[in-house]
Amino acid sequence: MKRARAETPPGVADGPIDGRADAGGGPTEALDGPARAPDGPTEATDGPIDAAVGLASPPPPWLWLALVMYLYELPSTAKWWHEQVTWLWTSEVFGPEVVGGAAFAALRVTTISQAMPTLIVLAGLATVLLPHIRGRWTEWRHALVDARGVEAPGAEETCREIQELLDRYAPGAVLMVSLSGGGPPIRVYARGWRTRRVAASLGYLGMWHSHPRRARALLAHEAAHLARGEHLITGLGSPFTTMVTAWPVVFLALGVGPLIWLVIAHHPSGSLMSAQVLTVMVKLPQMLIVPVAALWCIELAADRYAVDAAGRRTVAEALQAAHERESRIRRAGSVLHHPPRWLRRWFLARAHRPSAPLLLLMAGPLALLVQAVVVTAFAVPSLILAGDPARNAVASSLDLAHRNLLPVPLWTAILVILLVWPAVEGFWPRLWGAPRLSGPGRSGVRRPCLHLVAALLPATVLAAALLPHSGALERDPVLRPVPASAAQNDDSQTSAP
C-alpha cells in the first residue's frame, strides 16, 4: 500500500488553494478593520466549526440552466452552421471568384474557430454523462488514493478528522489524498452520478494543523459545490472548465489571426475585413458571458457558504494567500472560471447583507441581458462598416436582438424559476445527497422579498420580448443579400424580349 508523508515543504501548508480552486481574494483590511469584530464564529478559536453550516440560502442552479440553454440552442446553432457553409464554402451567394479568394479562405478559418461554443457544450455533456471516465482519469492524473488507506505518522488521524467533518457537510462524500506532491490543495470531482469525491493534497493535510480554521473554511467551500451538484460539471479534471479556459486562446489564434494577417499582408480585401472582424469578435462575448457568469456565481455562493462556517475574515485570508501563490499567467486564466479579486472582496464584505443574495438571484438574467447588450453594441458598427446606413444598422441590430437574444421560452423559464425557487431551494441539494437546508440563515430573513425584486428583471424583459418585431431585418439588404442565382434570373428576365 502506498504511504504518504505527513511532512510538507515549507510554505505549502499555508497555501489554501491554487488558482484552479479559488483564484482571487483580496486584502483582509478591506473587509474587517483591526477594531471591527469579525462575522461568524470567533476567529481566535480553532475548535470545530458548528455543524449547522450552509444556512445561507443557495441561489438557483444557473450553471445547470446555462448548460440546458446551450442544449436548447443546438438546433439554431446547426442552422447557423448551415448558413455559414452555404455562404463561405459554396458559390451560391457570392460567386466562385469571391469564394475562391484569399479573403474567404481566411473567413473559413475564423469560422472554424467559432466551433468552440459547440465543443464547450459537448464537453459539458461529456462531463455530466461520463463521470466515471473523468473520475478514473482524475485519480490517475493526481495519484489519488482513499484517505482510509493512507498510512503515515499523524496522517491517519488527520484524514479521519477531515472525513468526519466532511460527513457533516456532505454526507456520502469520500476523501481522497493526492500522493503526487502537486496539484490543488483541495478540490471536488465526480466519480459517478451519485459518487462524490473530495481530493486533498498533502499540503492541505498540513494546513489542517497549521491553519485549522482556513482548512475547515475551504472544506466548507468545496462541500457547497457537492451540495448543489456542481461537481458533475466543474471541479477537478472537468472538460467543461478546460474548454472555457482554452477558448480565448483558440479564438485569437484561429478567429482574429487570419483577419489580421490579411491587413498586415496588404491584401486587397484586407480593408474590407473590418466588418467581419467585429462580426467574429462578437461571438466571443456572446458565448462566454453566460458560462463565465454561471461559474462566477457558483464560486461566490460557495464563498458565502464558507463564511457561514468560518467567518468572512478567515475566508478572505485563505483567498488572499491563494492569490499571493499564483503566477500572473494562472491569474489571467482563472478569471474565466473564478471571480476577480475586487468582486470577491465586495461580496465577502456583504456576505450577510441583502445585496449578496440578490446578486446571486439575479446573476442568470443579468448575464443574459448583458450578453444581449454587448452583441447589439457590436452589431451596429459591424453593419455600418458593411455598408448599412447608421439608422438602418441600429434598427436591424435591435430587431436581431429582439428575435434571437430575447427568446420568450427562456425568459419565461427564468421568471418561473425565480418565483418558485423559495419553495424548492431546500430540496435541490437533496438531489445530490446533501441534507435539506433547515432554516433561512442569518442572511435569509428577506428572502421572499428578494426573490420578488429579482423577478422584476426577467418580467420586464419578457414583456419586451412579447412585443411584435419591427421588421427591420427583412428590409436590410446587408443582412438579406440577393442570391447570385436570383440575380441572374432577374437579369435574364430583364434582357428577354
Short mmCIF file of C-alpha atoms in Angstrom, two decimals:
data_model
loop_
_atom_site.label_atom_id
_atom_site.label_comp_id
_atom_site.label_asym_id
_atom_site.label_seq_id
_atom_site.Cartn_x
_atom_site.Cartn_y
_atom_site.Cartn_z
CA MET A 1 0.00 0.00 0.00
CA LYS A 2 1.23 3.48 -0.82
CA ARG A 3 2.36 5.55 2.12
CA ALA A 4 2.05 9.33 2.28
CA ARG A 5 4.39 11.51 4.25
CA ALA A 6 2.70 13.92 6.65
CA GLU A 7 5.55 16.43 6.37
CA THR A 8 5.14 19.06 3.68
CA PRO A 9 7.60 21.51 2.15
CA PRO A 10 7.82 24.90 3.85
CA GLY A 11 5.07 27.23 2.79
CA VAL A 12 2.93 24.58 1.09
CA ALA A 13 0.71 24.02 4.06
CA ASP A 14 -0.05 27.74 4.30
CA GLY A 15 -1.39 27.96 0.77
CA PRO A 16 -5.09 27.20 0.93
CA ILE A 17 -5.81 26.64 -2.69
CA ASP A 18 -4.38 27.34 -6.08
CA GLY A 19 -5.77 29.32 -8.98
CA ARG A 20 -7.89 26.46 -10.26
CA ALA A 21 -9.57 26.07 -6.92
CA ASP A 22 -10.07 29.57 -5.60
CA ALA A 23 -8.46 32.31 -7.57
CA GLY A 24 -8.95 35.80 -6.28
CA GLY A 25 -9.45 37.20 -2.87
CA GLY A 26 -8.11 40.44 -1.57
CA PRO A 27 -6.57 42.18 1.42
CA THR A 28 -8.42 41.40 4.58
CA GLU A 29 -8.20 45.03 5.66
CA ALA A 30 -10.77 45.81 3.00
CA LEU A 31 -13.22 43.55 4.80
CA ASP A 32 -12.54 43.87 8.50
CA GLY A 33 -10.51 46.60 10.12
CA PRO A 34 -8.48 45.81 13.25
CA ALA A 35 -11.11 47.24 15.56
CA ARG A 36 -14.06 45.51 13.99
CA ALA A 37 -15.42 42.25 15.30
CA PRO A 38 -15.40 39.52 12.68
CA ASP A 39 -18.57 37.92 11.47
CA GLY A 40 -19.41 34.34 12.24
CA PRO A 41 -17.63 32.23 14.86
CA THR A 42 -14.83 33.76 16.89
CA GLU A 43 -11.75 33.85 14.69
CA ALA A 44 -9.34 33.20 17.54
CA THR A 45 -10.91 29.85 18.22
CA ASP A 46 -9.54 26.89 16.30
CA GLY A 47 -12.09 24.39 17.54
CA PRO A 48 -14.57 22.53 15.38
CA ILE A 49 -16.96 24.56 13.31
CA ASP A 50 -20.64 24.33 14.07
CA ALA A 51 -22.36 21.61 12.08
CA ALA A 52 -25.20 23.99 11.16
CA VAL A 53 -23.20 25.33 8.25
CA GLY A 54 -24.53 26.47 4.92
CA LEU A 55 -27.63 28.20 6.22
CA ALA A 56 -27.07 30.80 3.52
CA SER A 57 -29.78 30.01 1.01
CA PRO A 58 -28.44 28.59 -2.28
CA PRO A 59 -29.06 30.54 -5.49
CA PRO A 60 -30.86 28.98 -8.44
CA PRO A 61 -28.68 26.48 -10.32
CA TRP A 62 -27.59 28.92 -13.01
CA LEU A 63 -24.72 26.69 -14.15
CA TRP A 64 -27.07 23.81 -14.85
CA LEU A 65 -29.51 26.16 -16.55
CA ALA A 66 -26.72 27.54 -18.75
CA LEU A 67 -25.94 24.02 -19.94
CA VAL A 68 -29.64 23.37 -20.63
CA MET A 69 -29.84 26.67 -22.50
CA TYR A 70 -26.99 25.64 -24.78
CA LEU A 71 -28.74 22.35 -25.48
CA TYR A 72 -31.92 24.27 -26.27
CA GLU A 73 -29.98 26.41 -28.77
CA LEU A 74 -28.35 23.47 -30.58
CA PRO A 75 -30.96 23.46 -33.41
CA SER A 76 -30.41 27.17 -34.11
CA THR A 77 -26.65 26.59 -33.90
CA ALA A 78 -26.94 23.85 -36.53
CA LYS A 79 -28.94 26.24 -38.73
CA TRP A 80 -26.26 28.92 -38.31
CA TRP A 81 -23.55 26.48 -39.35
CA HIS A 82 -25.56 25.51 -42.42
CA GLU A 83 -25.77 29.18 -43.41
CA GLN A 84 -22.03 29.68 -42.89
CA VAL A 85 -21.19 26.67 -45.03
CA THR A 86 -23.54 27.94 -47.74
CA TRP A 87 -22.01 31.42 -47.70
CA LEU A 88 -18.33 30.55 -47.35
CA TRP A 89 -17.89 27.13 -48.97
CA THR A 90 -20.24 27.40 -51.96
CA SER A 91 -20.75 29.90 -54.75
CA GLU A 92 -24.50 30.10 -54.23
CA VAL A 93 -24.39 33.59 -52.71
CA PHE A 94 -21.14 35.32 -53.66
CA GLY A 95 -19.91 33.54 -56.79
CA PRO A 96 -16.90 31.27 -57.40
CA GLU A 97 -14.33 34.08 -57.87
CA VAL A 98 -15.08 35.63 -54.49
CA VAL A 99 -15.37 32.36 -52.60
CA GLY A 100 -12.08 31.10 -54.04
CA GLY A 101 -10.11 34.18 -52.92
CA ALA A 102 -7.73 34.56 -50.00
CA ALA A 103 -10.21 36.69 -48.07
CA PHE A 104 -12.80 33.92 -47.96
CA ALA A 105 -10.12 31.38 -47.09
CA ALA A 106 -9.32 33.49 -44.03
CA LEU A 107 -13.01 33.73 -43.20
CA ARG A 108 -13.33 29.95 -43.35
CA VAL A 109 -10.54 29.59 -40.78
CA THR A 110 -12.21 32.11 -38.49
CA THR A 111 -15.47 30.21 -38.81
CA ILE A 112 -13.76 27.02 -37.68
CA SER A 113 -12.65 28.84 -34.53
CA GLN A 114 -16.29 29.55 -33.76
CA ALA A 115 -16.92 25.85 -33.28
CA MET A 116 -15.60 26.25 -29.72
CA PRO A 117 -19.05 27.03 -28.24
CA THR A 118 -20.34 23.74 -29.64
CA LEU A 119 -17.29 21.96 -28.25
CA ILE A 120 -17.96 23.52 -24.84
CA VAL A 121 -21.50 22.15 -24.92
CA LEU A 122 -20.20 18.71 -25.87
CA ALA A 123 -17.57 18.92 -23.11
CA GLY A 124 -20.28 19.80 -20.61
CA LEU A 125 -22.38 16.86 -21.76
CA ALA A 126 -19.41 14.52 -21.55
CA THR A 127 -18.62 15.80 -18.06
CA VAL A 128 -22.16 15.08 -16.86
CA LEU A 129 -22.81 11.85 -18.77
CA LEU A 130 -19.39 10.21 -18.30
CA PRO A 131 -18.35 10.98 -14.71
CA HIS A 132 -16.85 7.51 -14.29
CA ILE A 133 -14.27 8.08 -17.02
CA ARG A 134 -13.48 11.55 -15.73
CA GLY A 135 -13.12 10.21 -12.20
CA ARG A 136 -10.70 7.46 -13.20
CA TRP A 137 -8.57 9.85 -15.24
CA THR A 138 -8.50 12.41 -12.41
CA GLU A 139 -7.43 9.81 -9.87
CA TRP A 140 -4.67 8.57 -12.18
CA ARG A 141 -3.55 12.10 -13.08
CA HIS A 142 -3.19 13.24 -9.45
CA ALA A 143 -2.31 9.87 -7.86
CA LEU A 144 -5.38 9.93 -5.63
CA VAL A 145 -5.92 7.20 -3.06
CA ASP A 146 -8.63 6.63 -0.50
CA ALA A 147 -7.78 8.54 2.68
CA ARG A 148 -8.53 5.40 4.69
CA GLY A 149 -5.54 3.76 3.01
CA VAL A 150 -3.02 6.48 3.87
CA GLU A 151 -0.53 5.17 6.40
CA ALA A 152 1.86 7.84 7.65
CA PRO A 153 2.68 9.23 11.10
CA GLY A 154 -0.13 11.60 12.05
CA ALA A 155 -1.82 11.42 8.65
CA GLU A 156 -4.33 8.74 9.65
CA GLU A 157 -5.77 10.86 12.46
CA THR A 158 -5.84 13.95 10.24
CA CYS A 159 -7.68 12.12 7.47
CA ARG A 160 -10.15 10.76 9.98
CA GLU A 161 -10.91 14.25 11.32
CA ILE A 162 -11.35 15.65 7.81
CA GLN A 163 -13.64 12.80 6.81
CA GLU A 164 -15.76 13.28 9.95
CA LEU A 165 -16.29 16.96 9.16
CA LEU A 166 -16.91 16.12 5.53
CA ASP A 167 -19.62 13.68 6.61
CA ARG A 168 -21.38 16.60 8.31
CA TYR A 169 -21.04 18.93 5.35
CA ALA A 170 -21.61 16.45 2.51
CA PRO A 171 -22.83 13.05 3.73
CA GLY A 172 -21.64 10.24 1.49
CA ALA A 173 -18.67 12.10 0.02
CA VAL A 174 -15.33 10.30 0.25
CA LEU A 175 -12.00 11.97 1.00
CA MET A 176 -9.14 11.16 -1.38
CA VAL A 177 -5.50 12.12 -0.82
CA SER A 178 -3.07 13.01 -3.61
CA LEU A 179 0.37 11.40 -3.33
CA SER A 180 1.77 13.31 -6.31
CA GLY A 181 3.01 16.24 -4.22
CA GLY A 182 1.39 18.78 -6.54
CA GLY A 183 -1.98 19.90 -7.78
CA PRO A 184 -4.62 21.88 -5.92
CA PRO A 185 -4.75 21.54 -2.11
CA ILE A 186 -8.46 20.64 -2.14
CA ARG A 187 -10.98 20.16 -4.95
CA VAL A 188 -14.12 18.20 -5.68
CA TYR A 189 -14.82 15.86 -8.57
CA ALA A 190 -17.34 13.22 -9.61
CA ARG A 191 -16.59 9.50 -9.64
CA GLY A 192 -20.14 8.67 -10.71
CA TRP A 193 -23.54 10.30 -10.94
CA ARG A 194 -24.11 9.77 -7.22
CA THR A 195 -20.48 9.19 -6.20
CA ARG A 196 -18.81 12.33 -4.88
CA ARG A 197 -15.15 12.78 -4.11
CA VAL A 198 -13.03 15.44 -2.40
CA ALA A 199 -9.35 15.44 -3.39
CA ALA A 200 -6.91 16.82 -0.80
CA SER A 201 -3.16 17.28 -1.19
CA LEU A 202 -0.50 16.60 1.44
CA GLY A 203 -0.19 20.35 1.81
CA TYR A 204 -3.83 20.52 2.83
CA LEU A 205 -3.26 17.87 5.48
CA GLY A 206 -0.50 20.07 6.88
CA MET A 207 -2.76 23.12 6.78
CA TRP A 208 -5.30 21.21 8.84
CA HIS A 209 -2.90 21.62 11.77
CA SER A 210 -1.13 24.90 10.92
CA HIS A 211 -4.27 26.87 9.93
CA PRO A 212 -7.23 24.73 11.01
CA ARG A 213 -9.91 27.37 10.51
CA ARG A 214 -8.72 28.12 6.99
CA ALA A 215 -8.69 24.42 6.21
CA ARG A 216 -12.21 23.97 7.55
CA ALA A 217 -13.44 27.01 5.63
CA LEU A 218 -12.00 25.61 2.40
CA LEU A 219 -13.64 22.27 3.09
CA ALA A 220 -16.97 24.06 3.55
CA HIS A 221 -16.42 25.93 0.28
CA GLU A 222 -15.86 22.68 -1.63
CA ALA A 223 -18.75 20.96 0.17
CA ALA A 224 -21.05 23.71 -1.15
CA HIS A 225 -20.24 22.58 -4.69
CA LEU A 226 -21.09 19.00 -3.75
CA ALA A 227 -24.37 20.06 -2.17
CA ARG A 228 -25.50 21.69 -5.42
CA GLY A 229 -24.34 19.08 -7.91
CA GLU A 230 -21.76 21.43 -9.41
CA HIS A 231 -19.01 18.81 -9.15
CA LEU A 232 -20.60 17.00 -12.10
CA ILE A 233 -19.91 19.98 -14.40
CA THR A 234 -16.92 21.74 -12.86
CA GLY A 235 -14.20 20.81 -10.38
CA LEU A 236 -11.01 18.81 -10.71
CA GLY A 237 -10.48 17.33 -14.17
CA SER A 238 -13.56 18.99 -15.69
CA PRO A 239 -13.51 19.13 -19.53
CA PHE A 240 -16.12 21.89 -19.38
CA THR A 241 -13.90 24.23 -17.36
CA THR A 242 -10.90 23.33 -19.51
CA MET A 243 -12.70 24.22 -22.73
CA VAL A 244 -13.99 27.52 -21.34
CA THR A 245 -10.44 28.45 -20.30
CA ALA A 246 -8.93 27.46 -23.65
CA TRP A 247 -11.50 29.24 -25.80
CA PRO A 248 -9.91 32.76 -25.84
CA VAL A 249 -6.57 31.32 -26.97
CA VAL A 250 -8.16 29.35 -29.81
CA PHE A 251 -10.30 32.34 -30.72
CA LEU A 252 -7.32 34.70 -31.01
CA ALA A 253 -5.24 32.18 -32.97
CA LEU A 254 -7.86 30.99 -35.46
CA GLY A 255 -10.51 33.68 -35.20
CA VAL A 256 -8.75 37.03 -35.26
CA GLY A 257 -5.31 35.93 -36.51
CA PRO A 258 -6.22 35.24 -40.18
CA LEU A 259 -8.07 38.55 -40.50
CA ILE A 260 -5.15 40.49 -39.04
CA TRP A 261 -2.86 38.66 -41.47
CA LEU A 262 -4.88 39.97 -44.41
CA VAL A 263 -4.43 43.54 -43.20
CA ILE A 264 -0.70 43.16 -42.44
CA ALA A 265 -0.08 41.47 -45.82
CA HIS A 266 -1.80 44.42 -47.56
CA HIS A 267 -4.21 42.08 -49.25
CA PRO A 268 -6.68 43.98 -51.47
CA SER A 269 -9.58 42.71 -49.39
CA GLY A 270 -7.88 43.45 -46.08
CA SER A 271 -9.52 46.85 -45.69
CA LEU A 272 -12.92 45.26 -46.31
CA MET A 273 -12.50 42.78 -43.48
CA SER A 274 -13.13 45.30 -40.67
CA ALA A 275 -16.81 44.43 -40.50
CA GLN A 276 -16.05 40.72 -40.42
CA VAL A 277 -13.52 41.24 -37.62
CA LEU A 278 -16.28 42.78 -35.50
CA THR A 279 -18.68 40.01 -36.51
CA VAL A 280 -16.22 37.33 -35.43
CA MET A 281 -15.23 39.14 -32.24
CA VAL A 282 -18.84 39.42 -31.15
CA LYS A 283 -19.05 35.62 -30.90
CA LEU A 284 -16.56 35.64 -28.02
CA PRO A 285 -18.61 37.70 -25.53
CA GLN A 286 -21.84 36.31 -26.90
CA MET A 287 -20.92 32.77 -25.87
CA LEU A 288 -18.57 33.41 -22.95
CA ILE A 289 -20.66 35.80 -20.85
CA VAL A 290 -23.25 33.25 -19.73
CA PRO A 291 -20.95 30.32 -18.77
CA VAL A 292 -18.42 32.63 -17.11
CA ALA A 293 -21.16 34.35 -15.11
CA ALA A 294 -22.55 30.96 -14.08
CA LEU A 295 -19.10 29.79 -12.94
CA TRP A 296 -18.57 33.03 -11.00
CA CYS A 297 -21.96 32.60 -9.37
CA ILE A 298 -21.23 29.13 -8.00
CA GLU A 299 -17.92 30.33 -6.55
CA LEU A 300 -19.50 33.35 -4.86
CA ALA A 301 -22.25 31.14 -3.46
CA ALA A 302 -19.64 28.70 -2.14
CA ASP A 303 -17.76 31.63 -0.54
CA ARG A 304 -20.95 32.64 1.24
CA TYR A 305 -21.43 29.07 2.41
CA ALA A 306 -17.87 29.11 3.81
CA VAL A 307 -18.47 32.46 5.51
CA ASP A 308 -21.33 30.89 7.44
CA ALA A 309 -18.91 28.19 8.53
CA ALA A 310 -15.80 30.14 9.49
CA GLY A 311 -16.43 33.87 9.22
CA ARG A 312 -15.55 36.18 6.40
CA ARG A 313 -12.12 37.18 7.71
CA THR A 314 -10.92 33.57 7.66
CA VAL A 315 -12.27 33.07 4.14
CA ALA A 316 -10.67 36.31 2.98
CA GLU A 317 -7.31 35.29 4.43
CA ALA A 318 -7.47 31.96 2.63
CA LEU A 319 -8.31 33.62 -0.69
CA GLN A 320 -5.59 36.24 -0.24
CA ALA A 321 -2.99 33.54 0.44
CA ALA A 322 -4.13 31.76 -2.72
CA HIS A 323 -3.75 34.93 -4.76
CA GLU A 324 -0.20 35.52 -3.50
CA ARG A 325 0.86 31.99 -4.51
CA GLU A 326 -0.44 32.26 -8.07
CA SER A 327 1.58 33.14 -11.14
CA ARG A 328 0.38 36.00 -13.33
CA ILE A 329 -0.46 33.64 -16.17
CA ARG A 330 -2.62 31.49 -13.93
CA ARG A 331 -4.34 34.56 -12.51
CA ALA A 332 -5.22 35.73 -16.01
CA GLY A 333 -6.63 32.35 -16.99
CA SER A 334 -8.52 31.77 -13.77
CA VAL A 335 -10.73 34.82 -14.27
CA LEU A 336 -12.79 32.77 -16.73
CA HIS A 337 -13.93 30.35 -14.03
CA HIS A 338 -13.40 32.30 -10.77
CA PRO A 339 -14.50 35.86 -9.99
CA PRO A 340 -11.88 38.65 -9.97
CA ARG A 341 -10.41 39.83 -6.67
CA TRP A 342 -12.43 43.02 -6.42
CA LEU A 343 -15.74 41.16 -6.84
CA ARG A 344 -14.88 38.56 -4.20
CA ARG A 345 -13.79 41.29 -1.78
CA TRP A 346 -17.02 43.16 -2.39
CA PHE A 347 -19.07 40.01 -1.98
CA LEU A 348 -17.35 38.84 1.20
CA ALA A 349 -17.82 42.26 2.78
CA ARG A 350 -21.57 41.94 2.13
CA ALA A 351 -22.00 38.21 2.63
CA HIS A 352 -24.77 38.70 5.20
CA ARG A 353 -26.43 41.70 3.61
CA PRO A 354 -29.36 41.58 1.17
CA SER A 355 -27.13 42.71 -1.73
CA ALA A 356 -25.20 39.42 -1.73
CA PRO A 357 -28.14 37.01 -2.16
CA LEU A 358 -29.82 39.47 -4.53
CA LEU A 359 -26.75 39.41 -6.77
CA LEU A 360 -26.79 35.61 -6.83
CA LEU A 361 -30.52 35.53 -7.60
CA MET A 362 -30.14 37.97 -10.50
CA ALA A 363 -26.90 36.50 -11.88
CA GLY A 364 -28.64 34.44 -14.56
CA PRO A 365 -30.93 37.11 -16.05
CA LEU A 366 -28.24 39.78 -15.69
CA ALA A 367 -25.76 37.68 -17.67
CA LEU A 368 -28.28 37.14 -20.48
CA LEU A 369 -29.17 40.83 -20.56
CA VAL A 370 -25.51 41.89 -20.64
CA GLN A 371 -24.96 39.39 -23.45
CA ALA A 372 -27.79 40.96 -25.46
CA VAL A 373 -26.43 44.48 -24.91
CA VAL A 374 -22.88 43.51 -25.91
CA VAL A 375 -23.97 41.67 -29.03
CA THR A 376 -26.19 44.56 -30.10
CA ALA A 377 -23.44 47.10 -29.46
CA PHE A 378 -21.04 45.13 -31.67
CA ALA A 379 -23.63 44.56 -34.41
CA VAL A 380 -24.25 48.27 -35.07
CA PRO A 381 -20.71 49.25 -36.19
CA SER A 382 -20.36 45.92 -37.99
CA LEU A 383 -23.39 46.68 -40.15
CA ILE A 384 -22.24 50.24 -40.75
CA LEU A 385 -18.86 49.03 -41.98
CA ALA A 386 -20.66 46.52 -44.20
CA GLY A 387 -22.49 49.38 -45.97
CA ASP A 388 -25.64 49.92 -43.94
CA PRO A 389 -26.73 53.48 -43.10
CA ALA A 390 -26.43 54.19 -39.38
CA ARG A 391 -30.20 54.35 -38.89
CA ASN A 392 -30.77 51.02 -40.63
CA ALA A 393 -27.88 49.44 -38.69
CA VAL A 394 -29.37 50.43 -35.33
CA ALA A 395 -32.86 49.26 -36.33
CA SER A 396 -31.59 45.93 -37.68
CA SER A 397 -29.39 45.30 -34.63
CA LEU A 398 -32.29 45.92 -32.26
CA ASP A 399 -34.54 43.67 -34.34
CA LEU A 400 -31.90 40.92 -34.32
CA ALA A 401 -31.55 41.21 -30.55
CA HIS A 402 -35.33 41.10 -30.17
CA ARG A 403 -35.59 37.93 -32.24
CA ASN A 404 -32.51 35.99 -31.23
CA LEU A 405 -31.44 37.21 -27.78
CA LEU A 406 -34.80 37.55 -26.05
CA PRO A 407 -36.43 34.15 -26.57
CA VAL A 408 -39.77 34.01 -24.82
CA PRO A 409 -39.45 30.37 -23.60
CA LEU A 410 -36.09 31.07 -21.96
CA TRP A 411 -37.17 34.23 -20.13
CA THR A 412 -40.43 32.60 -19.10
CA ALA A 413 -38.46 29.72 -17.57
CA ILE A 414 -36.19 32.15 -15.70
CA LEU A 415 -39.16 34.06 -14.30
CA VAL A 416 -40.87 30.87 -13.15
CA ILE A 417 -37.66 29.58 -11.53
CA LEU A 418 -37.18 32.78 -9.53
CA LEU A 419 -40.78 32.75 -8.35
CA VAL A 420 -40.86 29.11 -7.24
CA TRP A 421 -37.26 28.86 -6.00
CA PRO A 422 -38.08 29.79 -2.36
CA ALA A 423 -40.31 26.73 -2.18
CA VAL A 424 -37.87 24.25 -3.75
CA GLU A 425 -34.43 25.56 -2.84
CA GLY A 426 -34.22 23.29 0.19
CA PHE A 427 -34.88 20.20 -1.92
CA TRP A 428 -32.30 20.90 -4.65
CA PRO A 429 -29.31 19.77 -2.51
CA ARG A 430 -31.11 16.53 -1.71
CA LEU A 431 -30.79 15.50 -5.35
CA TRP A 432 -27.05 15.27 -4.75
CA GLY A 433 -27.15 13.59 -1.35
CA ALA A 434 -26.91 16.70 0.82
CA PRO A 435 -29.27 17.28 3.77
CA ARG A 436 -32.16 19.66 3.28
CA LEU A 437 -31.38 23.17 4.45
CA SER A 438 -33.38 23.73 7.60
CA GLY A 439 -33.58 27.47 8.02
CA PRO A 440 -33.28 30.85 6.36
CA GLY A 441 -29.92 31.58 7.95
CA ARG A 442 -28.59 34.87 9.18
CA SER A 443 -28.78 36.43 5.73
CA GLY A 444 -32.04 34.88 4.58
CA VAL A 445 -34.60 36.89 6.54
CA ARG A 446 -35.66 38.88 3.48
CA ARG A 447 -35.57 36.01 1.02
CA PRO A 448 -39.20 36.14 -0.23
CA CYS A 449 -38.90 39.89 -0.82
CA LEU A 450 -35.55 39.46 -2.58
CA HIS A 451 -36.98 36.83 -4.91
CA LEU A 452 -39.78 39.18 -5.92
CA VAL A 453 -37.32 42.00 -6.53
CA ALA A 454 -35.10 39.71 -8.60
CA ALA A 455 -38.13 38.55 -10.62
CA LEU A 456 -38.83 42.10 -11.78
CA LEU A 457 -35.91 41.96 -14.22
CA PRO A 458 -36.98 38.86 -16.19
CA ALA A 459 -40.60 40.02 -16.04
CA THR A 460 -39.66 43.32 -17.69
CA VAL A 461 -37.53 41.61 -20.34
CA LEU A 462 -40.31 39.10 -21.02
CA ALA A 463 -42.78 41.93 -21.57
CA ALA A 464 -40.37 43.48 -24.10
CA ALA A 465 -39.83 40.10 -25.80
CA LEU A 466 -43.59 39.71 -26.34
CA LEU A 467 -43.76 42.93 -28.37
CA PRO A 468 -44.10 42.46 -32.17
CA HIS A 469 -40.97 42.54 -34.33
CA SER A 470 -40.16 45.76 -36.18
CA GLY A 471 -39.45 44.00 -39.48
CA ALA A 472 -36.16 45.87 -39.97
CA LEU A 473 -34.32 42.60 -40.52
CA GLU A 474 -36.30 41.72 -43.63
CA ARG A 475 -35.76 45.19 -45.11
CA ASP A 476 -31.98 45.22 -44.58
CA PRO A 477 -30.10 44.46 -47.84
CA VAL A 478 -26.85 43.73 -45.99
CA LEU A 479 -28.35 41.00 -43.82
CA ARG A 480 -30.57 39.66 -46.59
CA PRO A 481 -28.45 39.80 -49.79
CA VAL A 482 -29.93 38.66 -53.06
CA PRO A 483 -28.52 35.22 -54.04
CA ALA A 484 -26.44 35.11 -57.21
CA SER A 485 -28.86 32.69 -58.89
CA ALA A 486 -31.80 35.02 -58.21
CA ALA A 487 -29.86 37.99 -59.54
CA GLN A 488 -29.02 36.08 -62.74
CA ASN A 489 -32.67 35.14 -63.18
CA ASP A 490 -33.67 38.78 -62.81
CA ASP A 491 -31.06 39.82 -65.38
CA SER A 492 -32.22 37.19 -67.84
CA GLN A 493 -35.84 38.23 -67.40
CA THR A 494 -34.93 41.87 -67.92
CA SER A 495 -32.96 41.18 -71.10
CA ALA A 496 -35.62 38.86 -72.52
CA PRO A 497 -37.65 40.30 -75.43
#
